[in-house]
Short mmCIF file of C-alpha atoms in Angstrom, two decimals:
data_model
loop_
_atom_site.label_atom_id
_atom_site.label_comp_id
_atom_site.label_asym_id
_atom_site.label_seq_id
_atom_site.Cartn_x
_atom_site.Cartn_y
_atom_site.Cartn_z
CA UNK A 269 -6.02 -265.94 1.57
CA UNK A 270 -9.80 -266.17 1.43
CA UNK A 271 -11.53 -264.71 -1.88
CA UNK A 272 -13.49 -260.95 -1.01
CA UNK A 273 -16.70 -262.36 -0.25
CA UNK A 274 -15.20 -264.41 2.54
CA UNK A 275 -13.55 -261.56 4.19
CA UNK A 276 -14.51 -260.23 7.31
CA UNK A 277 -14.99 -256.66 7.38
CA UNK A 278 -11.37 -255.68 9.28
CA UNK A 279 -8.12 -256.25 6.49
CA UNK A 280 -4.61 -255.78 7.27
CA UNK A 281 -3.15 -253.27 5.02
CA UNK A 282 0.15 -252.60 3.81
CA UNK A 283 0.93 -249.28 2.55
CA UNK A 284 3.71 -249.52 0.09
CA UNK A 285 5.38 -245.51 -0.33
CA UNK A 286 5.12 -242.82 2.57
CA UNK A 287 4.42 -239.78 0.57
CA UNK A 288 1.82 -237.16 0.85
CA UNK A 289 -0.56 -239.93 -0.20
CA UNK A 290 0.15 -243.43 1.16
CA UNK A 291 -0.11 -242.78 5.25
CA UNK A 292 -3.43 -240.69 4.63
CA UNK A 293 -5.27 -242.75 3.22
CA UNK A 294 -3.61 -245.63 5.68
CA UNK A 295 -4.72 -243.48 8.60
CA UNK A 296 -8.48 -242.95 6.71
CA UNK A 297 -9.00 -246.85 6.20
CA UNK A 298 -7.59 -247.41 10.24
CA UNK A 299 -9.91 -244.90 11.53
CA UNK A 300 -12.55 -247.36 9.39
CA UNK A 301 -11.65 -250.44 11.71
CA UNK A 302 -8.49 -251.97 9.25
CA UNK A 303 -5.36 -252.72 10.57
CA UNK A 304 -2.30 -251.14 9.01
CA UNK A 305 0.85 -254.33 9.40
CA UNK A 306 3.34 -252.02 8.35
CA UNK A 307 4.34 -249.35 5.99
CA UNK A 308 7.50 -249.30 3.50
CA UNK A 309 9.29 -246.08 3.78
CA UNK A 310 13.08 -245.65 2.47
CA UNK A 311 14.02 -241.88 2.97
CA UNK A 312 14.21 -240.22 6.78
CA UNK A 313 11.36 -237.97 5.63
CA UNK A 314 9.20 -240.37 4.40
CA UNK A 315 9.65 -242.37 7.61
CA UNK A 316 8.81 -239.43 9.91
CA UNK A 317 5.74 -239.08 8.29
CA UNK A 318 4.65 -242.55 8.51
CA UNK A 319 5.19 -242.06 12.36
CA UNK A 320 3.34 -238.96 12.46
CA UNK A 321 0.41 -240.24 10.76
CA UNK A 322 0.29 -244.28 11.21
CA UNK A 323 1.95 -244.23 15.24
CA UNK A 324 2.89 -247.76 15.70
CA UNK A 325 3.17 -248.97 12.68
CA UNK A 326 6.24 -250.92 11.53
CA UNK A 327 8.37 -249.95 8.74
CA UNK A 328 8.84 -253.13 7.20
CA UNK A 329 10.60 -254.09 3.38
CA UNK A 330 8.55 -254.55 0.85
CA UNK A 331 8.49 -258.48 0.16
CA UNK A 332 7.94 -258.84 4.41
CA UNK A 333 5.12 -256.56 4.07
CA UNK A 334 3.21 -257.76 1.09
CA UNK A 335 3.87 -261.18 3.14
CA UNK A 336 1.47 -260.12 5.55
CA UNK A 337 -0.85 -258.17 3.86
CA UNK A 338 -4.43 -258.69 2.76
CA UNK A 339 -4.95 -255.53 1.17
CA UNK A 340 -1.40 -253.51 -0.32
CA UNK A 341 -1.62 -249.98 -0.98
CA UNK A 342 0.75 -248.77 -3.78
CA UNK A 343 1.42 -245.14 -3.32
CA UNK A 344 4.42 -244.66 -5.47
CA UNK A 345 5.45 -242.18 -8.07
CA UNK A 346 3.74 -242.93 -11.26
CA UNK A 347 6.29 -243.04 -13.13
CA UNK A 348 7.74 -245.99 -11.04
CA UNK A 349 4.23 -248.23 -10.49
CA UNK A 350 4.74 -250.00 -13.48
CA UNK A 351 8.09 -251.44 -12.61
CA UNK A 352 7.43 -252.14 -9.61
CA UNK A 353 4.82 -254.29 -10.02
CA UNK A 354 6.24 -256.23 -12.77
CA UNK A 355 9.61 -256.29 -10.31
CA UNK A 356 7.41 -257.93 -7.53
CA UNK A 357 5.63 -260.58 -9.52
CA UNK A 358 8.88 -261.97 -11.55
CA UNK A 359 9.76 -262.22 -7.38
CA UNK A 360 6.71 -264.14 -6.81
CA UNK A 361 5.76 -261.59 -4.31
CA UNK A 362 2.27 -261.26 -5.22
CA UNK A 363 -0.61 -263.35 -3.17
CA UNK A 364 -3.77 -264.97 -4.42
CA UNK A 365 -6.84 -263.18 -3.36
CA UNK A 366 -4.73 -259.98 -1.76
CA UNK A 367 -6.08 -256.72 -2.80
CA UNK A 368 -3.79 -254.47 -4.84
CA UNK A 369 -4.56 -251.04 -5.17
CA UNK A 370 -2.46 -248.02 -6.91
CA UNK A 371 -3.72 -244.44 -6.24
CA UNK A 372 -2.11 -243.00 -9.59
CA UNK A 373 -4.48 -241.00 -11.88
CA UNK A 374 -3.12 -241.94 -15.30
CA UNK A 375 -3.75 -245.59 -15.34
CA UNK A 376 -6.45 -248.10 -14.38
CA UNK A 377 -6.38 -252.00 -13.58
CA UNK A 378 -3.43 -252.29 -16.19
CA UNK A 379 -0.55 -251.86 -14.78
CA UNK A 380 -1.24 -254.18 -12.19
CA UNK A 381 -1.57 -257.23 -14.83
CA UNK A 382 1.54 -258.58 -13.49
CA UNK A 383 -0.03 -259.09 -9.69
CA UNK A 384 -3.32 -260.22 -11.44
CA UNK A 385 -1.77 -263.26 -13.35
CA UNK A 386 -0.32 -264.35 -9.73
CA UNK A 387 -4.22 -264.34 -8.12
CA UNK A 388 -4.10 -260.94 -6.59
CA UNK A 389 -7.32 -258.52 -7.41
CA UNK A 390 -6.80 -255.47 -8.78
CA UNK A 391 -7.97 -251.62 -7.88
CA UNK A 392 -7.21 -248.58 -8.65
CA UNK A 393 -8.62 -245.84 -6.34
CA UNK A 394 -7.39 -242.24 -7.36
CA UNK A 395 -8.08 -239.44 -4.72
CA UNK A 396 -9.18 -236.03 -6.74
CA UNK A 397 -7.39 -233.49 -4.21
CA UNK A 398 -4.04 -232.05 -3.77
CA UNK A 399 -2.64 -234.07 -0.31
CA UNK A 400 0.01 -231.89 2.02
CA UNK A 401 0.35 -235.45 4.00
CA UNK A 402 -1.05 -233.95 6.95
CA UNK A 403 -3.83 -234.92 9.37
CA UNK A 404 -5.44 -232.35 7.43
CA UNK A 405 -5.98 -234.09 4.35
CA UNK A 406 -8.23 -236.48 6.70
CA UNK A 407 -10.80 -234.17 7.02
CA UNK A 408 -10.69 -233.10 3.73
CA UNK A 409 -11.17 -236.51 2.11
CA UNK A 410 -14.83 -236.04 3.69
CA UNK A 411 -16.96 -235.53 0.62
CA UNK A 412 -13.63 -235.79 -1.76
CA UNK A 413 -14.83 -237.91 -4.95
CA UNK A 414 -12.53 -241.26 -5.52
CA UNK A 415 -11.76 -242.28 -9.56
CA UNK A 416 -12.56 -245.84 -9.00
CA UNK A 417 -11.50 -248.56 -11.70
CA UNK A 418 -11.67 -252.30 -11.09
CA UNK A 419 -12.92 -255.14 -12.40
CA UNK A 420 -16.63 -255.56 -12.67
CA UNK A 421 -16.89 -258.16 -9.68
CA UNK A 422 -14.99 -256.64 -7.48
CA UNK A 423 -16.04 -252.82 -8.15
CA UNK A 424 -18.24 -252.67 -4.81
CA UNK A 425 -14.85 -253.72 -3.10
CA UNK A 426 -13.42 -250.64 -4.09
CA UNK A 427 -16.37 -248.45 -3.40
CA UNK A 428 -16.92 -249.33 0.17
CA UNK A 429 -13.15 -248.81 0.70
CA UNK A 430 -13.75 -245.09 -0.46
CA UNK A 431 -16.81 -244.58 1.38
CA UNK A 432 -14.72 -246.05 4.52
CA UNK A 433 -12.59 -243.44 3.93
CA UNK A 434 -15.21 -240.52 3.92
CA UNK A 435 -14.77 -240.34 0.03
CA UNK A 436 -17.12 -240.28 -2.63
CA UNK A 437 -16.93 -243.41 -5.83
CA UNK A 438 -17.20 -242.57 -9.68
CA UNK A 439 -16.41 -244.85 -11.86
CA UNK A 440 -13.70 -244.03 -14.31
CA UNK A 441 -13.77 -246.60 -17.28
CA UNK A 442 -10.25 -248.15 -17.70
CA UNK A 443 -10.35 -246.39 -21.38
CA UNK A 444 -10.60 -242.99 -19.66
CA UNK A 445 -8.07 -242.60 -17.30
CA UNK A 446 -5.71 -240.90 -19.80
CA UNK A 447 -8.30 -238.38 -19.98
CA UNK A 448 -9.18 -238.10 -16.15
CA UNK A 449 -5.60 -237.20 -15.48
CA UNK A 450 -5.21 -235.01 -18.16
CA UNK A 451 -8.14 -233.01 -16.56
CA UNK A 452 -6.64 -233.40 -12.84
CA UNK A 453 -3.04 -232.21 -13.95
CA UNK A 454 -4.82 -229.15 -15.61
CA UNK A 455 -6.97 -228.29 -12.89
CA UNK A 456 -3.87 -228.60 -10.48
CA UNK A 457 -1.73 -227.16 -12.60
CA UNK A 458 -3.77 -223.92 -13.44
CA UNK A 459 -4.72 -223.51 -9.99
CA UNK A 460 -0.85 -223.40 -8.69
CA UNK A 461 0.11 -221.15 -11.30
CA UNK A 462 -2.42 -218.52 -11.20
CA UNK A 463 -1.99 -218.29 -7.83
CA UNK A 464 1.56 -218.23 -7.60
CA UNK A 465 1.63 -215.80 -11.14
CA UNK A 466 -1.03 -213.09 -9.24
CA UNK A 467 0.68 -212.99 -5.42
CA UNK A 468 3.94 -212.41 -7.66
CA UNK A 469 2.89 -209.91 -9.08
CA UNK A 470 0.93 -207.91 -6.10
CA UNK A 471 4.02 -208.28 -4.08
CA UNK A 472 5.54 -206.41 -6.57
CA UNK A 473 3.83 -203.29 -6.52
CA UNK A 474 4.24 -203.54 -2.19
CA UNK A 475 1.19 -205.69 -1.28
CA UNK A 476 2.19 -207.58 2.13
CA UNK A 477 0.54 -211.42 2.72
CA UNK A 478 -0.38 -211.35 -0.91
CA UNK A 479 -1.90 -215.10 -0.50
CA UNK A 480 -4.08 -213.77 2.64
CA UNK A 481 -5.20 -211.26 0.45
CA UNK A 482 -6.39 -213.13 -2.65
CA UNK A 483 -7.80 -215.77 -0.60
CA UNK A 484 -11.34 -214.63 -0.38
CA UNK A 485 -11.04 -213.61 -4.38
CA UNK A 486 -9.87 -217.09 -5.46
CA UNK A 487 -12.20 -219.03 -3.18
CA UNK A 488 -15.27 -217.50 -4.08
CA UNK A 489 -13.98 -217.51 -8.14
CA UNK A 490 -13.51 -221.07 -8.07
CA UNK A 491 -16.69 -221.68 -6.29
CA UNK A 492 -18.94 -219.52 -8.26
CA UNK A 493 -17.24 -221.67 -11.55
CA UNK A 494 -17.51 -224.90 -9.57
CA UNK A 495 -21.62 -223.80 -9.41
CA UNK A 496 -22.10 -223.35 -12.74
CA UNK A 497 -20.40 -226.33 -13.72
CA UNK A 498 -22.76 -228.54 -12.00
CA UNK A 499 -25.29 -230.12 -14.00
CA UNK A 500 -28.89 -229.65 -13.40
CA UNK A 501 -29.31 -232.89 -10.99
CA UNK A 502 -26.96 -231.36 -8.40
CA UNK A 503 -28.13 -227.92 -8.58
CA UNK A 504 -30.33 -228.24 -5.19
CA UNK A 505 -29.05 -225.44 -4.26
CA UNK A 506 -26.36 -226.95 -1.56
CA UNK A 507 -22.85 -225.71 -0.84
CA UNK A 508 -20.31 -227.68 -2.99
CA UNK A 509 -19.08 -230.86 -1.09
CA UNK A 510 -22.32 -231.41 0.46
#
């Protein structure tokens, strides 16, 4: 497989885990020009969604599709990455020069040690929005900002791959990543529950479409925080995103 500086511009991707996560992103890099050579997908659901999103694409197993992939997405559960990737190197799985890349917030270039010491070239690209696994998730990765953390020579690999996708890079130094997705889960996390705690509680007292109503409130709450948190080189006065 020839080294990233030899590659022409189209790769053929393999998208390992048909979550939420996994056959957006697949369907963001194909709209870019990649290929997608399959998709690994064990449960009905996940499978359905693969077809919904990636049409066409073959389910194949995992060892067949990192077989004929340049670039493999990992789109897994967290908490099973790290196994995984250790599982497919002691298999011998892992390709010199293939691009690896693992969307998971908590951990950088690290857990994919095991696919490095085989030749492969490690990324990991972490989407900062919540993903229904929808086509609409495609337009909302326009402007979306990417945690990108990679190896110093290949950094600009995975920074064109987000702006493929519509994304915006930053650069999350490996040592950080504990603390990027401790600031994710909270954000997530306090956003779901003060939602869900308020329309509780104004369907109680006999408030009908109690999300409709608070939309407007929560919207304009988090924007009007969003504002002020922007530092001084972004206040240009543009709406957020742009």
């Amino acid at each position: 497989m020839a080294p990233p500086q030899q590659r022409s511009g189209r790769l053929g991707i393999g998208i390992i885990g048909a979550g939420r996560v996994g056959p957006v992103l697949g369907a963001a890099l194909a709209g870019a020009g990649h290929a997608i050579v399959g998709v690994a997908a064990v449960s009905e659901a996940s499978r359905d969604r693969a077809e919904v999103m990636l049409p066409g694409a073959p389910i194949l197993e995992i060892p067949q599709l990192i077989e004929r992939s340049e670039l493999v997405l990992l789109a897994v559960p967290s908490d099973q990455l790290e196994s995984l990737v250790a599982g497919l190197a002691a298999a011998g799985a892992w390709q010199p020069g293939q691009l690896v890349i693992h969307t998971a917030a908590q951990f950088g270039i690290g857990v994919l040690a095991p696919a490095l010491s085989a030749g492969a070239i490690p990324l990991a690209l972490h989407p900062a929005m919540s993903f229904t696994g929808s086509s609409i998730d495609i337009a909302r990765l326009a402007g979306a900002y990417f945690a990108v953390t990679a190896p110093a020579p290949v950094l600009p690999i995975g920074q064109a791959l987000v702006v493929e996708m519509g994304g915006e890079p930053i650069v999350v130094a490996e040592q950080d990543r504990t603390a990027y997705a401790d600031a994710i889960e909270t954000a997530t996390t306090f956003s779901s529950s003060i939602v869900n705690q308020a329309t509780g509680i104004l369907s109680g007292i006999g408030i009908g479409s109690p999300g409709r109503f608070l939309a407007p409130l929560v919207r304009s709450s988090v924007e009007n925080a969003l504002q002020r948190a922007v530092g001084p080189e972004d206040a240009l006065g543009l709406p957020l995103g742009s």
